[in-house]
Every structure is written in C-alpha cells, then in structure tokens.
mmCIF file of C-alpha atoms and ligand atoms in Angstrom:
data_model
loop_
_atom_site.group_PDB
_atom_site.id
_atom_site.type_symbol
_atom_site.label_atom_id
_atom_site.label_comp_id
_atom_site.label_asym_id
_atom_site.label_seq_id
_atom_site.Cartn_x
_atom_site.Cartn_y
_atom_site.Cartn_z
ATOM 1 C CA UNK A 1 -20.577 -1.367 57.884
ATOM 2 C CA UNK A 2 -19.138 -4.187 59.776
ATOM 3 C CA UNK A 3 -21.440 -6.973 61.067
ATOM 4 C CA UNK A 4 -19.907 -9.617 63.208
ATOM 5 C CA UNK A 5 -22.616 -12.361 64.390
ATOM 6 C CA UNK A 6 -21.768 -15.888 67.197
ATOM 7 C CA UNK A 7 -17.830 -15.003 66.289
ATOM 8 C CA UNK A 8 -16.015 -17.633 67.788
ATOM 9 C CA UNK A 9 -12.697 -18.868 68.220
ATOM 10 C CA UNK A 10 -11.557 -22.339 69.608
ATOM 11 C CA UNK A 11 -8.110 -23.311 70.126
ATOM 12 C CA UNK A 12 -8.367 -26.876 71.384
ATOM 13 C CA UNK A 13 -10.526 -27.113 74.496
ATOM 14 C CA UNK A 14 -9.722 -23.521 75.315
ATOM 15 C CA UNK A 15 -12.639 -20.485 73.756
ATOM 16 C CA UNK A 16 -10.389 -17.072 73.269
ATOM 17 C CA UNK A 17 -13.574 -15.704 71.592
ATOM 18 C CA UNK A 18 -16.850 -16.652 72.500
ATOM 19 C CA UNK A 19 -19.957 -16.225 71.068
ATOM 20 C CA UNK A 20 -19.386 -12.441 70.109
ATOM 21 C CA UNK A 21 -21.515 -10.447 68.081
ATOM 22 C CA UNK A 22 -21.428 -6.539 67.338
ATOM 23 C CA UNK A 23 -22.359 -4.095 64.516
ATOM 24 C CA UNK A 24 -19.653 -1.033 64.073
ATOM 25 C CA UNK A 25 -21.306 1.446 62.448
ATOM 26 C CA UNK A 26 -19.671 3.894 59.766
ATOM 27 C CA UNK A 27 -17.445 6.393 60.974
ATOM 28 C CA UNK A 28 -17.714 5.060 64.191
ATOM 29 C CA UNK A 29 -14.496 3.949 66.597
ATOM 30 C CA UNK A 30 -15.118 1.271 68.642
ATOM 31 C CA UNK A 31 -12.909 0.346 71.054
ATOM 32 C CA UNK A 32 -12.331 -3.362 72.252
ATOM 33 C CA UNK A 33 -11.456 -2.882 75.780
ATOM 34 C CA UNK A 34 -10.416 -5.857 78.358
ATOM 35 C CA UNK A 35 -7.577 -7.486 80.369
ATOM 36 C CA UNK A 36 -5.122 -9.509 78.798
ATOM 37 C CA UNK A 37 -6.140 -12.392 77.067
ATOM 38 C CA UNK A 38 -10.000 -11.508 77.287
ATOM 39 C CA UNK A 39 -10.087 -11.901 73.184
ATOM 40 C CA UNK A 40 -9.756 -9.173 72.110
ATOM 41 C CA UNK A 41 -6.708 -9.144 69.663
ATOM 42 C CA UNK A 42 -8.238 -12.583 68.181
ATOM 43 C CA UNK A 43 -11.317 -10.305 67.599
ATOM 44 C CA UNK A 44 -9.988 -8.060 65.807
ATOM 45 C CA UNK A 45 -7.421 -10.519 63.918
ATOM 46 C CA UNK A 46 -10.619 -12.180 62.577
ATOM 47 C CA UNK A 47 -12.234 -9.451 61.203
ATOM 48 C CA UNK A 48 -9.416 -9.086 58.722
ATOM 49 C CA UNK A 49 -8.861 -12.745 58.353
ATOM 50 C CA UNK A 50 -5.178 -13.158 60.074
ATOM 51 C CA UNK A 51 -7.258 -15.394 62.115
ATOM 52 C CA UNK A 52 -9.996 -17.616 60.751
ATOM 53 C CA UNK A 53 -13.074 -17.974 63.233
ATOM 54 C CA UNK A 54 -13.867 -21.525 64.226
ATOM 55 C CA UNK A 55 -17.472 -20.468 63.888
ATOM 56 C CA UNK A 56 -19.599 -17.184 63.074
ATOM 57 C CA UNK A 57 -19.929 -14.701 60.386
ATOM 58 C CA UNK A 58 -18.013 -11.358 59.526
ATOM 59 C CA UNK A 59 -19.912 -8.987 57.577
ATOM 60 C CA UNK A 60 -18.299 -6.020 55.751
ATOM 61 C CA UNK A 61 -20.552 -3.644 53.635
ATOM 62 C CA UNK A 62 -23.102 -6.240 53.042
ATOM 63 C CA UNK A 63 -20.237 -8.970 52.020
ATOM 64 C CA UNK A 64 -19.752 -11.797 54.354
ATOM 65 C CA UNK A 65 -15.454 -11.617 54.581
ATOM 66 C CA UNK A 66 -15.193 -15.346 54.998
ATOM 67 C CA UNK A 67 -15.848 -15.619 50.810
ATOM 68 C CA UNK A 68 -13.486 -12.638 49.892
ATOM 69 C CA UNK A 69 -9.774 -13.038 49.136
ATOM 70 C CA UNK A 70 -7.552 -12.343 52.507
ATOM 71 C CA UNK A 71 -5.078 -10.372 50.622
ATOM 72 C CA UNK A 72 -7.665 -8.376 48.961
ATOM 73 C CA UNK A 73 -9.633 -7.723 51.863
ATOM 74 C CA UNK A 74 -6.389 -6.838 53.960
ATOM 75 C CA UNK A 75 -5.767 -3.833 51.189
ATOM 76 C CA UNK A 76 -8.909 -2.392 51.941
ATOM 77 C CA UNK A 77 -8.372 -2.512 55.282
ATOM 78 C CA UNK A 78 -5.595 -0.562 57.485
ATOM 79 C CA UNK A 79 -4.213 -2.238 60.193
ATOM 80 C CA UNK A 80 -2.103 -0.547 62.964
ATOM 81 C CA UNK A 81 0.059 -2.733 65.412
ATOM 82 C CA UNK A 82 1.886 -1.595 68.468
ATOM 83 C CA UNK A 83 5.503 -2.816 67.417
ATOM 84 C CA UNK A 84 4.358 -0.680 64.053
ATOM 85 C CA UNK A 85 5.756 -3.202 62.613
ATOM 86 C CA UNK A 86 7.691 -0.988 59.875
ATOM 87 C CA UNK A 87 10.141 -2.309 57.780
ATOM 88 C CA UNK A 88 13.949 -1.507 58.842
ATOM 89 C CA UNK A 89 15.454 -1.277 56.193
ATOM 90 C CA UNK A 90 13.109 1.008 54.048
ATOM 91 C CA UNK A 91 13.166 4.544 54.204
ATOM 92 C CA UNK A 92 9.899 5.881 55.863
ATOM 93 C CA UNK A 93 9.029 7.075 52.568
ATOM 94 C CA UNK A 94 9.403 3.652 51.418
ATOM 95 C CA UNK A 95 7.566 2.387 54.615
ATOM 96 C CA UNK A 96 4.198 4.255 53.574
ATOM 97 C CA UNK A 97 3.802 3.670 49.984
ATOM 98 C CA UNK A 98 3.977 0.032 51.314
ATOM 99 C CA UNK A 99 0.251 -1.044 49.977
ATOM 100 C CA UNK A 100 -0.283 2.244 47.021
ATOM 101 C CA UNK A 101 2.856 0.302 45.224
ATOM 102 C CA UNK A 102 1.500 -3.153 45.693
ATOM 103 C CA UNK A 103 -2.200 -1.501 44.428
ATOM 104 C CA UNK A 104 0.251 -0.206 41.277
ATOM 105 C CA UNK A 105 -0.579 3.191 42.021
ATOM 106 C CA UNK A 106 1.391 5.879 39.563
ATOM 107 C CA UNK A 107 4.716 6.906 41.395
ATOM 108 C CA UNK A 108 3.184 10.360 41.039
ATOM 109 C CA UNK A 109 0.519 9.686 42.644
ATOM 110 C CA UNK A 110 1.885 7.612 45.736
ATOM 111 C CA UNK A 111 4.877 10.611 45.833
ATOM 112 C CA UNK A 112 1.955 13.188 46.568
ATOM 113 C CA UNK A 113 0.053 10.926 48.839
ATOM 114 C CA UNK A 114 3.154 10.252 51.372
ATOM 115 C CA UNK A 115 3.750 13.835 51.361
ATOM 116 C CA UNK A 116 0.242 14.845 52.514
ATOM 117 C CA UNK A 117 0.260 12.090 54.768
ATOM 118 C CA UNK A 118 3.661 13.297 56.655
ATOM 119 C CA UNK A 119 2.529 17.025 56.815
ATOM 120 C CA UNK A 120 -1.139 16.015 58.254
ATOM 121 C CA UNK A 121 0.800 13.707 60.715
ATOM 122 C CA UNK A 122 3.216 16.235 61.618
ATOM 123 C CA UNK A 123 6.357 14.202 60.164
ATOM 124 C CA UNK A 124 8.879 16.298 59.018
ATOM 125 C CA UNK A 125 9.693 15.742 55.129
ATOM 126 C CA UNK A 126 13.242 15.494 56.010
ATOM 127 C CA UNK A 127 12.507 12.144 57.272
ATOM 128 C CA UNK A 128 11.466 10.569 53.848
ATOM 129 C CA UNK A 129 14.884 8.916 53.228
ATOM 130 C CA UNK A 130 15.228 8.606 57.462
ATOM 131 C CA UNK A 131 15.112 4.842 58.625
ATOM 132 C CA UNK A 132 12.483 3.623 61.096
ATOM 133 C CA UNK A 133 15.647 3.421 63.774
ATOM 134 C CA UNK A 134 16.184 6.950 63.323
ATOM 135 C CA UNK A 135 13.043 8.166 64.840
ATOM 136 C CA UNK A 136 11.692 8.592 67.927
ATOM 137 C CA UNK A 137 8.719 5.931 69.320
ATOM 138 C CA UNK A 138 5.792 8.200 69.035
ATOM 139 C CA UNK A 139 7.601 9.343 65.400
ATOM 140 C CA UNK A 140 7.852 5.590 64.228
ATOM 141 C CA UNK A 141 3.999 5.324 65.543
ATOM 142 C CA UNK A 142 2.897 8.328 63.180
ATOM 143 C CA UNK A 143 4.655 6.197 60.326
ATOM 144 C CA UNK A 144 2.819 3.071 61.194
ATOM 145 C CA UNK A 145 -0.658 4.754 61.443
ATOM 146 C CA UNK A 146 0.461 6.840 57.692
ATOM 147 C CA UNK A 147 1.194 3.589 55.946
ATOM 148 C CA UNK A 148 -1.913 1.984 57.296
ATOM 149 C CA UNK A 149 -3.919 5.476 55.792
ATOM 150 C CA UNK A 150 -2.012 5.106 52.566
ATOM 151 C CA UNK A 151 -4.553 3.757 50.187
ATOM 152 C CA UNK A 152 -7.659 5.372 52.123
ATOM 153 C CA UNK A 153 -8.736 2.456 53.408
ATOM 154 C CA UNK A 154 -12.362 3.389 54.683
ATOM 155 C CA UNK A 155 -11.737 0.204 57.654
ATOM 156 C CA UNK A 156 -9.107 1.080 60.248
ATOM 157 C CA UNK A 157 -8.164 -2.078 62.507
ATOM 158 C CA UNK A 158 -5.705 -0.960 65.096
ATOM 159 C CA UNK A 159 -4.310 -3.194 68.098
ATOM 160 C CA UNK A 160 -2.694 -1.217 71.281
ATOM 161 C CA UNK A 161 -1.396 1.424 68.456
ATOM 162 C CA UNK A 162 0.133 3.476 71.572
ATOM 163 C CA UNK A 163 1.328 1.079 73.840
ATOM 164 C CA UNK A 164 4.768 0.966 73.404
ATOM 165 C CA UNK A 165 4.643 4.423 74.677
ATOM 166 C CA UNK A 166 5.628 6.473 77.468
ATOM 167 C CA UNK A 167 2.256 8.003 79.299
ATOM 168 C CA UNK A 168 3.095 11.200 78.274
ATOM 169 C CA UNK A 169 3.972 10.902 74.322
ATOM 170 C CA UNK A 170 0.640 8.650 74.330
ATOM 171 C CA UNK A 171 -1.616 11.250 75.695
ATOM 172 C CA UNK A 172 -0.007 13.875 73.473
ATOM 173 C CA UNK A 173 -0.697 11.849 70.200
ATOM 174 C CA UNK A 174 -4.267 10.482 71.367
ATOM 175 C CA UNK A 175 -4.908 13.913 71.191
ATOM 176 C CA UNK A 176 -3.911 14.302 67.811
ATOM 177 C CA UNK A 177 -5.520 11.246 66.690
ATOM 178 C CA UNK A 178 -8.723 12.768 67.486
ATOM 179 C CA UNK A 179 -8.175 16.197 65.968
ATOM 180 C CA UNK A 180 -6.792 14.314 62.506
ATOM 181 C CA UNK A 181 -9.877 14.817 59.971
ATOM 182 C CA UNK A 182 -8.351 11.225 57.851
ATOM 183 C CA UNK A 183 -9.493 9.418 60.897
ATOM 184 C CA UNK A 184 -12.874 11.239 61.551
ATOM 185 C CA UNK A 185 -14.139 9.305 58.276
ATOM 186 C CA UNK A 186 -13.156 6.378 59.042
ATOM 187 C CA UNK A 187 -14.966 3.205 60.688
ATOM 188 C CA UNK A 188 -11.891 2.101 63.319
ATOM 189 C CA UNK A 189 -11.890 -1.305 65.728
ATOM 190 C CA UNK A 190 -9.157 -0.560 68.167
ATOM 191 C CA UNK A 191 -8.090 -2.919 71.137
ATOM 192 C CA UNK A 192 -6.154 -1.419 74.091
ATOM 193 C CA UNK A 193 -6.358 -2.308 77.757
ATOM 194 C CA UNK A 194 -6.019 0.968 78.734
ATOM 195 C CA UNK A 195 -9.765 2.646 79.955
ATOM 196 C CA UNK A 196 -8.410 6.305 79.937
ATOM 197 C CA UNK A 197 -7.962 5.255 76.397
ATOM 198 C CA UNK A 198 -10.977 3.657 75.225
ATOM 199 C CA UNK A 199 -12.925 6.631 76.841
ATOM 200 C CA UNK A 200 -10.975 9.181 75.051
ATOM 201 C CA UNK A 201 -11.323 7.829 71.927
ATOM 202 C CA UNK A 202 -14.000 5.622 71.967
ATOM 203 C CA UNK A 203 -17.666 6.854 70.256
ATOM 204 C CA UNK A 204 -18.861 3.047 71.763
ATOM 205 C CA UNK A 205 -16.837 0.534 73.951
ATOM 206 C CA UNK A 206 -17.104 -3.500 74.301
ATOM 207 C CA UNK A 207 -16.085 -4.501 77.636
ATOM 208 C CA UNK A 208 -14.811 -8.287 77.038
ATOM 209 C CA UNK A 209 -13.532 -10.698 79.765
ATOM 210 C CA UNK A 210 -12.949 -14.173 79.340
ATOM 211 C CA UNK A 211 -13.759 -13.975 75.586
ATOM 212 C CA UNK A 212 -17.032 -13.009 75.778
ATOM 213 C CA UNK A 213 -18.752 -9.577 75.120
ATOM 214 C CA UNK A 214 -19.708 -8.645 78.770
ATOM 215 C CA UNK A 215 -21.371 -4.884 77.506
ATOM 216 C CA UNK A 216 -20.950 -3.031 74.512
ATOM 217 C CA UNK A 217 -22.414 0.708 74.483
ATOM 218 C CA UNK A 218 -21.189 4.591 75.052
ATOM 219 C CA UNK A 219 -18.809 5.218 77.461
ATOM 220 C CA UNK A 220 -21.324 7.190 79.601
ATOM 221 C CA UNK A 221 -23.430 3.968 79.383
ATOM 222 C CA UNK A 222 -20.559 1.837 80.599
ATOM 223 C CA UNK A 223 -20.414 4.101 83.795
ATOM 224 C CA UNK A 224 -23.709 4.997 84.320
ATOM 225 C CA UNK A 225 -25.930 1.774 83.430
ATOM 226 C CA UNK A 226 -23.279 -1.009 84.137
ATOM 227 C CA UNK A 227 -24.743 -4.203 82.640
ATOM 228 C CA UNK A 228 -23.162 -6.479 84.931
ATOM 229 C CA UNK A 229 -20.853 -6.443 88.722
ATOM 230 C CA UNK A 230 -17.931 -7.343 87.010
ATOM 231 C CA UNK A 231 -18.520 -4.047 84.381
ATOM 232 C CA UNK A 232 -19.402 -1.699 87.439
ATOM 233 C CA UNK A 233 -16.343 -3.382 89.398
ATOM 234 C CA UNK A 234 -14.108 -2.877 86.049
ATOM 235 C CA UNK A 235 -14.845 1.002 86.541
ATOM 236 C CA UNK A 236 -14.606 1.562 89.901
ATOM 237 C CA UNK A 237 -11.360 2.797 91.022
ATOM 238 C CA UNK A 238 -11.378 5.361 87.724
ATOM 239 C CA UNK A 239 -14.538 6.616 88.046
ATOM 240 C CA UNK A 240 -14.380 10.474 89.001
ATOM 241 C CA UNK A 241 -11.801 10.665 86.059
ATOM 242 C CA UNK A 242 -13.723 8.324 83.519
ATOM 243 C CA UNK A 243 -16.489 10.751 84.247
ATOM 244 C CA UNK A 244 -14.649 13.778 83.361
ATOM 245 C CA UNK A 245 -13.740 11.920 80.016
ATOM 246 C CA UNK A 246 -17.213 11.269 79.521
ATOM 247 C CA UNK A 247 -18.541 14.555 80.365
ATOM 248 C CA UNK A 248 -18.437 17.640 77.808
ATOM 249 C CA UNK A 249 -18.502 21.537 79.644
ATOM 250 C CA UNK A 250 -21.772 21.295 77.381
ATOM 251 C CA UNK A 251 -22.959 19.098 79.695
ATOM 252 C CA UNK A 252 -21.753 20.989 82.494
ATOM 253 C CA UNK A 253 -23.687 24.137 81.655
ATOM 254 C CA UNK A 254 -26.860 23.852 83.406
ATOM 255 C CA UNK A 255 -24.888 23.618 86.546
ATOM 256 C CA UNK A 256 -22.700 26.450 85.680
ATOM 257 C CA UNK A 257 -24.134 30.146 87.158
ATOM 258 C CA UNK A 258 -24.342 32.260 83.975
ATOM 259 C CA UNK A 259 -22.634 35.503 83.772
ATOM 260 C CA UNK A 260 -23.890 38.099 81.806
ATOM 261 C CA UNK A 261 -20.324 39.033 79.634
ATOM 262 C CA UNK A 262 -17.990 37.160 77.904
ATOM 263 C CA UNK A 263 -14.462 38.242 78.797
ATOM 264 C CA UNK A 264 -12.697 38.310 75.858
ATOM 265 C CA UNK A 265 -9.106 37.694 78.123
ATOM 266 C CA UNK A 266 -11.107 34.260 78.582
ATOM 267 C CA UNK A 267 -9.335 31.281 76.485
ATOM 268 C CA UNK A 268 -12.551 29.929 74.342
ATOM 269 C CA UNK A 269 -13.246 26.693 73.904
ATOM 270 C CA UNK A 270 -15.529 24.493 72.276
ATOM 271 C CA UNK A 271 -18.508 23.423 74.282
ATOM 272 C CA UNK A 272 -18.224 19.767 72.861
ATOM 273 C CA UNK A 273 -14.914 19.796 75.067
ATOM 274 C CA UNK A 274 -14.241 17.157 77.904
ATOM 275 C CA UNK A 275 -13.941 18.234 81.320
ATOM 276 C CA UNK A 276 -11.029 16.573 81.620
ATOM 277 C CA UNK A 277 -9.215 18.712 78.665
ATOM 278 C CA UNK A 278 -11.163 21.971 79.865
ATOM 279 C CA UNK A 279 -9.506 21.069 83.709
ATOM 280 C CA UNK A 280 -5.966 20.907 81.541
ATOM 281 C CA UNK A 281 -6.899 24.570 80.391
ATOM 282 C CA UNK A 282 -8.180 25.862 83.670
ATOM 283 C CA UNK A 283 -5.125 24.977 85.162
ATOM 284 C CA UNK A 284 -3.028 27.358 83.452
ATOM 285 C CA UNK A 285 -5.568 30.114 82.884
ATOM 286 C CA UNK A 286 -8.029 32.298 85.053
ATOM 287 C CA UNK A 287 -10.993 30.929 83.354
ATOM 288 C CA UNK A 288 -12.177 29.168 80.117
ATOM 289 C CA UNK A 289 -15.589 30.193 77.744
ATOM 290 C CA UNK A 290 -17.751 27.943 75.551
ATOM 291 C CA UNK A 291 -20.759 28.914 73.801
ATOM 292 C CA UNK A 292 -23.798 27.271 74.588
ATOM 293 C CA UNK A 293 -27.826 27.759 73.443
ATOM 294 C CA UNK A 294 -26.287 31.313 71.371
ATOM 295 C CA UNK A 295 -24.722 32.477 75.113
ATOM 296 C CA UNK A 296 -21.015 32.407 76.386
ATOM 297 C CA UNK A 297 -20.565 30.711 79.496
ATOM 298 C CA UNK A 298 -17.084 31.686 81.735
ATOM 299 C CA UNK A 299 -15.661 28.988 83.806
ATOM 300 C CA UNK A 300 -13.627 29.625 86.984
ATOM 301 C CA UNK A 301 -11.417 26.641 89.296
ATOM 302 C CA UNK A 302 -14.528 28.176 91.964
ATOM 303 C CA UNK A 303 -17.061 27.315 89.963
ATOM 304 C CA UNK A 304 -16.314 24.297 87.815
ATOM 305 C CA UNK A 305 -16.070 21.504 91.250
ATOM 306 C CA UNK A 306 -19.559 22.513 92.558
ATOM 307 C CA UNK A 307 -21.332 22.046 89.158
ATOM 308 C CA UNK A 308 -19.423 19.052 88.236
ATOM 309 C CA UNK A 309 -20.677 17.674 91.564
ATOM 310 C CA UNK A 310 -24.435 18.784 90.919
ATOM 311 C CA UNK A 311 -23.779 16.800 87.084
ATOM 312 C CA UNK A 312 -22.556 14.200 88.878
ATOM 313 C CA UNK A 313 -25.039 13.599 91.772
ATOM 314 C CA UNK A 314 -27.979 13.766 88.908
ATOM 315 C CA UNK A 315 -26.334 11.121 86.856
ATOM 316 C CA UNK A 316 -25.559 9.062 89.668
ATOM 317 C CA UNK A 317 -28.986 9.647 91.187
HETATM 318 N N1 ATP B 401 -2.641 -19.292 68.771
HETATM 319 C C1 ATP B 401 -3.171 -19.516 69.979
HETATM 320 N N2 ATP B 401 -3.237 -20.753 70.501
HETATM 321 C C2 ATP B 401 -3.799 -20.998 71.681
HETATM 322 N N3 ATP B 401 -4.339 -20.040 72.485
HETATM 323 C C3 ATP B 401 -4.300 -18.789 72.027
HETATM 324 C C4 ATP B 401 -3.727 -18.431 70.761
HETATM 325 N N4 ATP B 401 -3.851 -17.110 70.575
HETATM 326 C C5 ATP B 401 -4.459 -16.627 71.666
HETATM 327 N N5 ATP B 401 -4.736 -17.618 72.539
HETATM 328 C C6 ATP B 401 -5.396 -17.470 73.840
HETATM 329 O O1 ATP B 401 -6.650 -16.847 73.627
HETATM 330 C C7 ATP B 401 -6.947 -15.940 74.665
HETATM 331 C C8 ATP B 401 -7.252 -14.561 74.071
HETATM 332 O O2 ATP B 401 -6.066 -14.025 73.497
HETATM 333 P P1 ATP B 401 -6.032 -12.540 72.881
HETATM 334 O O3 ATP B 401 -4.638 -12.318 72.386
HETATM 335 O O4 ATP B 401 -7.139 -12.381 71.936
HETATM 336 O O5 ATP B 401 -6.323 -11.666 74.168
HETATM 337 P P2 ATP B 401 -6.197 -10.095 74.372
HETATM 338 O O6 ATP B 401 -7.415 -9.702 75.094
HETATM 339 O O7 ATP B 401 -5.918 -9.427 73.089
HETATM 340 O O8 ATP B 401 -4.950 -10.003 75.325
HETATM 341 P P3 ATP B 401 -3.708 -8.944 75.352
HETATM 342 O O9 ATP B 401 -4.278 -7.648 75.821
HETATM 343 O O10 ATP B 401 -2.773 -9.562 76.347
HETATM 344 O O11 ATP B 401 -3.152 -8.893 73.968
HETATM 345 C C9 ATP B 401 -5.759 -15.954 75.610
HETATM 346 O O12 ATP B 401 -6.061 -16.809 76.675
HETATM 347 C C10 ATP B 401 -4.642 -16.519 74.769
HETATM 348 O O13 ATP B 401 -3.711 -17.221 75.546
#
C-alpha cells in the first residue's frame, strides 16, 4: 500500500532522513520508533508531502505521491498530531466535519458521520457545540483522532498522538485504540518515542537513529533477533516488560500445566491476549482462562512466573 524507496531528506549539510526505504502493508500499523531527532517526524511528514524529500520515491497504491496534488493527497490521508491541533474556536462538531465539508459532503451525511464517530470514540454528544478548551486532554485527543477518521481515509499518519498525556490517560486510550474496529482497517504510520508504545500497538516497528533505518520487523523480532548493538542496547533496560508485550497467554500455553476443568468463577479471556494485560487481570482475580487447541487453560499468580520463565529461556536460548 505504501512504498517508500532511498527517502531522503537534506537540510543543508545536515541528513534528518537518510537513505530510508520500507513497504507498510495494508491494514498494517507501523510504528516509527527512535530518540529525538532520529527522523522520524520528517518521515512521516514526507509521506504526505508537508515535507518534500530531497531525494527518493513515495509510493501509495501503485501511485508515486511526488506527481499527485498535496491537497488532494492530504484528504485521503488522516493525519493525527500531538497538540491535536483542533481549531479553538469551532465547536467539536465543527472540528470533525473539518475535511467531509471541504469534500462537499451533504450536511446529512457529515451530521450522521460525526455522530457515529463520537459514540464509537466514547465522546459524549453533549459535547457537539463544546469548544476544544472545554475538554479534557485525552477528550480533545479522541476529537483529533475523529476528525482525522472523518472522511474514511484508508491512510492514517499519526505523530506522538498521545504524548501530551499523562501515563495513565495514555495507557487507558492505547487500549481503546486497539479495540476501535475504524482503526483495525486501516494502514497507520505512527511515530512516538515511547517503546511500551510502539510494542503495544505496533504489528511491525522501524528502529531509526541518526536518520537512518537501523531494523524494521515485529516487535518479537526487535527483541529476539536484534540486527545491530545499538538495537539490542535500545532494548535492554525494558526487556522483561517488552517481552510480556510481545508475548500472548497463547504463547504461554505449552508452559502452562493443563487442568482438566474450566472454572466458570474464572474471568475468560482471549488467548490472543498479552501477558502484560492478562498480569493486569491476574492481579485482581484468583485466576484467568483462555481457550486454546478446543481446551480451556486456568491461570494462577503460581503458575503464570514459572512458565513465563520456561517461554522465556526457549526464546532467549
Ligand atoms: N526544517 C529543518 N531544518 C533543519 N533541520 C531540521 C529541520 N527539521 C528537522 N531538522 C532536523 O532533522 C533531524 C530529524 O528531525 P525529526 O523531527 O524528524 O526527528 P524526530 O525523530 O521526529 O524527533 P522528535 O522525536 O524530537 O520529534 C533533527 O536533527 C532535526 O533537528
């Protein structure tokens, strides 16, 4: 879906982006993950043209995005930024029929669309004729990431989308991000500096430093089969909970000892489900189930540590 080939950027003598190339497939997040100023905002600026590349080529279904109109091409592309950049003095209503107006969408049509767009973002529809400095960060961040789903753009671009938030309100609505079915379609780029993050959300990560692409690959292949030193040194001091990001109680089963019943008092969960989220559950329950291969497996706090250090010690082995 997107093809991006040699993508540089020179600003004088100085590279931000370096030689970068990288296929996102469809319905695939990728996140662009790095320290400041390793390139990856200019990245993504370029693949929607607010930057022009000094050299390299951007292609998006089969259309190189260097010969299409920026203002077209930015319609059919959502873009998410961390200040939201919303629009103070438009109501949030206002604020997310932004591009459907400018697309001359029927008012009908762009009155229904905001509607389902608040309910399946969980914004209350008293806040239609609300102001942007009426709401709360993490509300005014649902806003930003509506109007950017407003015209369904099938592209999603977003640039530290959380990071103006506090740790707790970000975790809360990364978890809603990935249990919203608009964003499960869509092929997203999204830049953040934060690993917990990119692991979380990520289906594939590029690790850049100094504008260059050091590794680009799952998450589990980031951790596990470190291209470089400076990728296996960029891990290091999160790995035990980067692994239990990475790691689905799935994955945890053959480690697990299998007990013949399900208890129903059990909470059930998914068997897709990270460790990390099933450790949230454990913590305030006895035990947790999944189903796995047609047969419910229990989890207890006793039993979870020693398979998750059998998983472990295989992977690492
Ligand atoms: N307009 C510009 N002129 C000159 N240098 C620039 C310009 N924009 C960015 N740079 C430089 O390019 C490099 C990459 O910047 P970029 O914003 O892409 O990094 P980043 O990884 O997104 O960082 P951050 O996480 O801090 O946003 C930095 O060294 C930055 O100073």
């Amino acid at each position: 879906m997107i093809a991006v080939r040699n993508l540089t950027k020179q600003y004088r003598d100085h590279k931000a982006v370096d030689n970068v190339s990288f296929d996102v497939r469809a319905g695939e997040t990728l996140i662009l993950l790095g320290t400041s100023g390793s390139g990856k905002t200019t990245t993504l600026k370029m693949i929607n043209r607010l930057i022009e590349p000094t050299s390299g080529t951007i292609t998006i279904n089969g259309v190189d995005a260097c010969k299409r109109s920026p203002h077209e091409l930015r319609r059919e592309i959502g873009y998410v930024i961390q200040e939201t950049g919303l629009f103070p003095h438009y109501t949030i209503a206002e604020n997310i029929a932004l591009v459907p107006r400018v697309l001359n969408w029927d008012e009908q049509r762009i009155q229904t669309r905001v509607r389902e767009l608040m309910n399946r973002l969980r914004l209350p529809e008293t806040y239609l004729n609300a102001y942007p400095g009426q709401l709360s960060g993490g509300q005014r961040q649902r806003v930003g990431l509506a109007r950017a789903l407003a015209a369904q753009p099938s592209i999603l671009l977003m640039d530290e989308p959380l990071g103006a938030l506090d740790p707790v309100t970000r975790s809360h609505i990364r978890r809603e991000f990935r249990q919203l079915d608009e964003l499960r379609q869509k092929t997203i780029v999204m830049v953040t500096h934060d690993v917990q993050e990119a692991f979380e959300l990520g289906d594939r990560v590029g690790l850049m430093d100094g504008g260059q692409m050091q590794q680009i690959g799952t998450p589990q292949d980031l951790l596990l089969r470190p291209a470089t030193e400076f990728v296996r040194q960029f891990f290091a001091d999160q790995w035990l909970p980067l692994q239990l990001h990475t790691f689905s109680l799935h994955d945890l089963s053959p480690y697990l000892p299998h007990e013949p019943t399900y208890h129903p008092e059990t909470m059930l969960l998914p068997g897709p489900t990270r460790l990390a989220e099933a450790l949230g559950h454990l913590s305030g329950a006895k035990s947790i189930s999944f189903e796995t291969n047609n047969q419910f497996v229990t989890v207890h706090l006793t039993t979870i540590w020693p398979a998750l250090s059998q998983l472990l010690e295989r992977q690492s082995a």
